[in-house]
PDB file of C-alpha atoms and ligand atoms in Angstrom:
ATOM      1  CA  UNK A  22      64.732-112.902  24.850  1.00 56.00           C
ATOM      2  CA  UNK A  23      65.609-116.554  25.218  1.00 64.00           C
ATOM      3  CA  UNK A  24      64.845-118.428  28.377  1.00 60.00           C
ATOM      4  CA  UNK A  25      67.928-119.607  30.122  1.00 66.00           C
ATOM      5  CA  UNK A  26      67.401-123.324  30.869  1.00 62.00           C
ATOM      6  CA  UNK A  27      69.360-122.890  34.067  1.00 64.00           C
ATOM      7  CA  UNK A  28      66.865-120.301  35.264  1.00 64.00           C
ATOM      8  CA  UNK A  29      64.036-122.634  34.451  1.00 57.00           C
ATOM      9  CA  UNK A  30      65.711-125.415  36.388  1.00 57.00           C
ATOM     10  CA  UNK A  31      66.164-123.174  39.392  1.00 55.00           C
ATOM     11  CA  UNK A  32      62.514-122.230  39.211  1.00 53.00           C
ATOM     12  CA  UNK A  33      61.212-125.781  39.094  1.00 53.00           C
ATOM     13  CA  UNK A  34      63.451-126.711  41.998  1.00 51.00           C
ATOM     14  CA  UNK A  35      61.753-124.207  44.292  1.00 50.00           C
ATOM     15  CA  UNK A  36      60.584-126.031  47.387  1.00 58.00           C
ATOM     16  CA  UNK A  37      56.959-126.235  48.319  1.00 60.00           C
ATOM     17  CA  UNK A  38      56.022-123.812  51.046  1.00 65.00           C
ATOM     18  CA  UNK A  39      56.364-125.143  54.544  1.00 82.00           C
ATOM     19  CA  UNK A  40      53.043-126.285  55.920  1.00 89.00           C
ATOM     20  CA  UNK A  41      52.073-127.907  59.204  1.00 92.00           C
ATOM     21  CA  UNK A  42      48.605-129.130  59.963  1.00 92.00           C
ATOM     22  CA  UNK A  43      46.888-130.526  63.000  1.00 93.00           C
ATOM     23  CA  UNK A  44      43.407-131.842  63.505  1.00 93.00           C
ATOM     24  CA  UNK A  45      41.206-132.088  66.565  1.00 95.00           C
ATOM     25  CA  UNK A  46      38.054-134.155  66.513  1.00 94.00           C
ATOM     26  CA  UNK A  47      35.372-133.801  69.153  1.00 92.00           C
ATOM     27  CA  UNK A  48      31.734-134.620  69.615  1.00 89.00           C
ATOM     28  CA  UNK A  49      29.762-132.670  67.051  1.00 88.00           C
ATOM     29  CA  UNK A  50      32.621-131.432  64.905  1.00 91.00           C
ATOM     30  CA  UNK A  51      36.286-130.965  64.294  1.00 92.00           C
ATOM     31  CA  UNK A  52      38.946-128.292  63.972  1.00 93.00           C
ATOM     32  CA  UNK A  53      41.717-128.018  61.408  1.00 92.00           C
ATOM     33  CA  UNK A  54      44.779-126.005  62.350  1.00 94.00           C
ATOM     34  CA  UNK A  55      47.109-124.974  59.567  1.00 93.00           C
ATOM     35  CA  UNK A  56      50.334-122.997  59.708  1.00 94.00           C
ATOM     36  CA  UNK A  57      51.892-121.978  56.419  1.00 92.00           C
ATOM     37  CA  UNK A  58      55.065-120.174  55.495  1.00 89.00           C
ATOM     38  CA  UNK A  59      54.235-116.891  53.808  1.00 88.00           C
ATOM     39  CA  UNK A  60      56.184-113.895  52.654  1.00 86.00           C
ATOM     40  CA  UNK A  61      57.670-112.292  55.743  1.00 89.00           C
ATOM     41  CA  UNK A  62      56.763-114.977  58.251  1.00 93.00           C
ATOM     42  CA  UNK A  63      54.193-117.618  59.045  1.00 94.00           C
ATOM     43  CA  UNK A  64      50.464-117.526  58.963  1.00 95.00           C
ATOM     44  CA  UNK A  65      48.185-119.727  60.978  1.00 95.00           C
ATOM     45  CA  UNK A  66      44.570-120.492  60.266  1.00 94.00           C
ATOM     46  CA  UNK A  67      42.108-122.225  62.522  1.00 94.00           C
ATOM     47  CA  UNK A  68      38.995-123.670  60.936  1.00 91.00           C
ATOM     48  CA  UNK A  69      36.464-125.132  63.307  1.00 90.00           C
ATOM     49  CA  UNK A  70      33.023-126.540  62.598  1.00 89.00           C
ATOM     50  CA  UNK A  71      31.569-124.895  65.682  1.00 85.00           C
ATOM     51  CA  UNK A  72      32.780-121.440  64.646  1.00 79.00           C
ATOM     52  CA  UNK A  73      30.788-119.305  62.278  1.00 75.00           C
ATOM     53  CA  UNK A  74      32.090-119.556  58.736  1.00 66.00           C
ATOM     54  CA  UNK A  75      32.560-115.801  58.516  1.00 69.00           C
ATOM     55  CA  UNK A  76      34.720-115.735  61.629  1.00 76.00           C
ATOM     56  CA  UNK A  77      37.954-117.455  60.688  1.00 77.00           C
ATOM     57  CA  UNK A  78      40.806-117.312  63.167  1.00 90.00           C
ATOM     58  CA  UNK A  79      44.105-116.039  61.822  1.00 92.00           C
ATOM     59  CA  UNK A  80      47.426-115.704  63.567  1.00 94.00           C
ATOM     60  CA  UNK A  81      50.673-114.260  62.308  1.00 95.00           C
ATOM     61  CA  UNK A  82      53.957-115.546  63.659  1.00 96.00           C
ATOM     62  CA  UNK A  83      57.675-115.183  63.137  1.00 96.00           C
ATOM     63  CA  UNK A  84      58.382-118.905  63.133  1.00 94.00           C
ATOM     64  CA  UNK A  85      56.642-122.187  62.462  1.00 93.00           C
ATOM     65  CA  UNK A  86      56.825-123.174  66.119  1.00 94.00           C
ATOM     66  CA  UNK A  87      55.354-119.901  67.272  1.00 96.00           C
ATOM     67  CA  UNK A  88      52.520-120.173  64.779  1.00 96.00           C
ATOM     68  CA  UNK A  89      51.687-123.700  65.910  1.00 95.00           C
ATOM     69  CA  UNK A  90      51.725-122.609  69.538  1.00 96.00           C
ATOM     70  CA  UNK A  91      49.471-119.618  68.912  1.00 96.00           C
ATOM     71  CA  UNK A  92      46.923-121.659  67.000  1.00 95.00           C
ATOM     72  CA  UNK A  93      46.874-124.402  69.591  1.00 95.00           C
ATOM     73  CA  UNK A  94      46.254-121.735  72.231  1.00 95.00           C
ATOM     74  CA  UNK A  95      43.351-120.323  70.230  1.00 94.00           C
ATOM     75  CA  UNK A  96      41.872-123.776  69.904  1.00 94.00           C
ATOM     76  CA  UNK A  97      42.116-124.248  73.679  1.00 94.00           C
ATOM     77  CA  UNK A  98      40.241-120.974  74.150  1.00 93.00           C
ATOM     78  CA  UNK A  99      37.410-122.377  72.057  1.00 90.00           C
ATOM     79  CA  UNK A 100      37.497-125.895  73.512  1.00 90.00           C
ATOM     80  CA  UNK A 101      39.173-125.635  76.943  1.00 93.00           C
ATOM     81  CA  UNK A 102      37.994-129.095  77.991  1.00 93.00           C
ATOM     82  CA  UNK A 103      39.072-130.893  74.847  1.00 94.00           C
ATOM     83  CA  UNK A 104      40.989-134.091  75.352  1.00 92.00           C
ATOM     84  CA  UNK A 105      42.589-135.585  72.288  1.00 93.00           C
ATOM     85  CA  UNK A 106      40.998-138.830  71.152  1.00 91.00           C
ATOM     86  CA  UNK A 107      41.727-141.375  68.463  1.00 89.00           C
ATOM     87  CA  UNK A 108      40.419-139.085  65.719  1.00 92.00           C
ATOM     88  CA  UNK A 109      42.876-136.323  66.570  1.00 94.00           C
ATOM     89  CA  UNK A 110      46.286-135.808  65.107  1.00 88.00           C
ATOM     90  CA  UNK A 111      48.182-135.325  68.344  1.00 76.00           C
ATOM     91  CA  UNK A 112      51.220-133.922  66.575  1.00 85.00           C
ATOM     92  CA  UNK A 113      51.625-131.407  63.837  1.00 90.00           C
ATOM     93  CA  UNK A 114      51.786-133.124  60.457  1.00 83.00           C
ATOM     94  CA  UNK A 115      54.403-132.046  57.934  1.00 77.00           C
ATOM     95  CA  UNK A 116      52.208-132.315  54.863  1.00 62.00           C
ATOM     96  CA  UNK A 117      48.659-132.636  53.635  1.00 53.00           C
ATOM     97  CA  UNK A 118      48.276-136.191  54.948  1.00 52.00           C
ATOM     98  CA  UNK A 119      45.858-134.794  57.491  1.00 47.00           C
ATOM     99  CA  UNK A 120      43.270-134.206  54.807  1.00 51.00           C
ATOM    100  CA  UNK A 121      43.148-137.832  53.753  1.00 52.00           C
ATOM    101  CA  UNK A 122      40.483-140.068  55.135  1.00 52.00           C
ATOM    102  CA  UNK A 123      41.769-142.564  57.666  1.00 52.00           C
ATOM    103  CA  UNK A 124      42.128-145.870  55.883  1.00 52.00           C
ATOM    104  CA  UNK A 125      41.918-148.067  58.943  1.00 51.00           C
ATOM    105  CA  UNK A 126      43.558-151.426  59.215  1.00 51.00           C
ATOM    106  CA  UNK A 127      43.129-154.078  56.618  1.00 46.00           C
ATOM    107  CA  UNK A 128      43.132-157.647  57.757  1.00 44.00           C
TER     108      UNK A 128
HETATM  109 ZN1   ZN B   4      42.520-133.140  69.963  1.00 84.29          ZN
END
């Protein structure tokens, strides 16, 4: 069976899954919030350095906005007094830029 080049083209044009990430930095650690589009909805994951590694926080949501909201709420349960500082990403980032090290300003 020959491969239809049009099928192949359609396959390679598939978009990357929708991902939103947010980062909170606080004294003694940080938290990474990630919401990803999955089959049948959206899945949120909260990774936090002050949580035990074997206790990841997962949330399932029907939309990207709902997933972001749920995760942010979970983070506030863990760190109710957190105030975003310069190390935080105050807004949800549309791609993996959050994982890059801050480059700072060059003179
Ligand atoms: Zn923050």
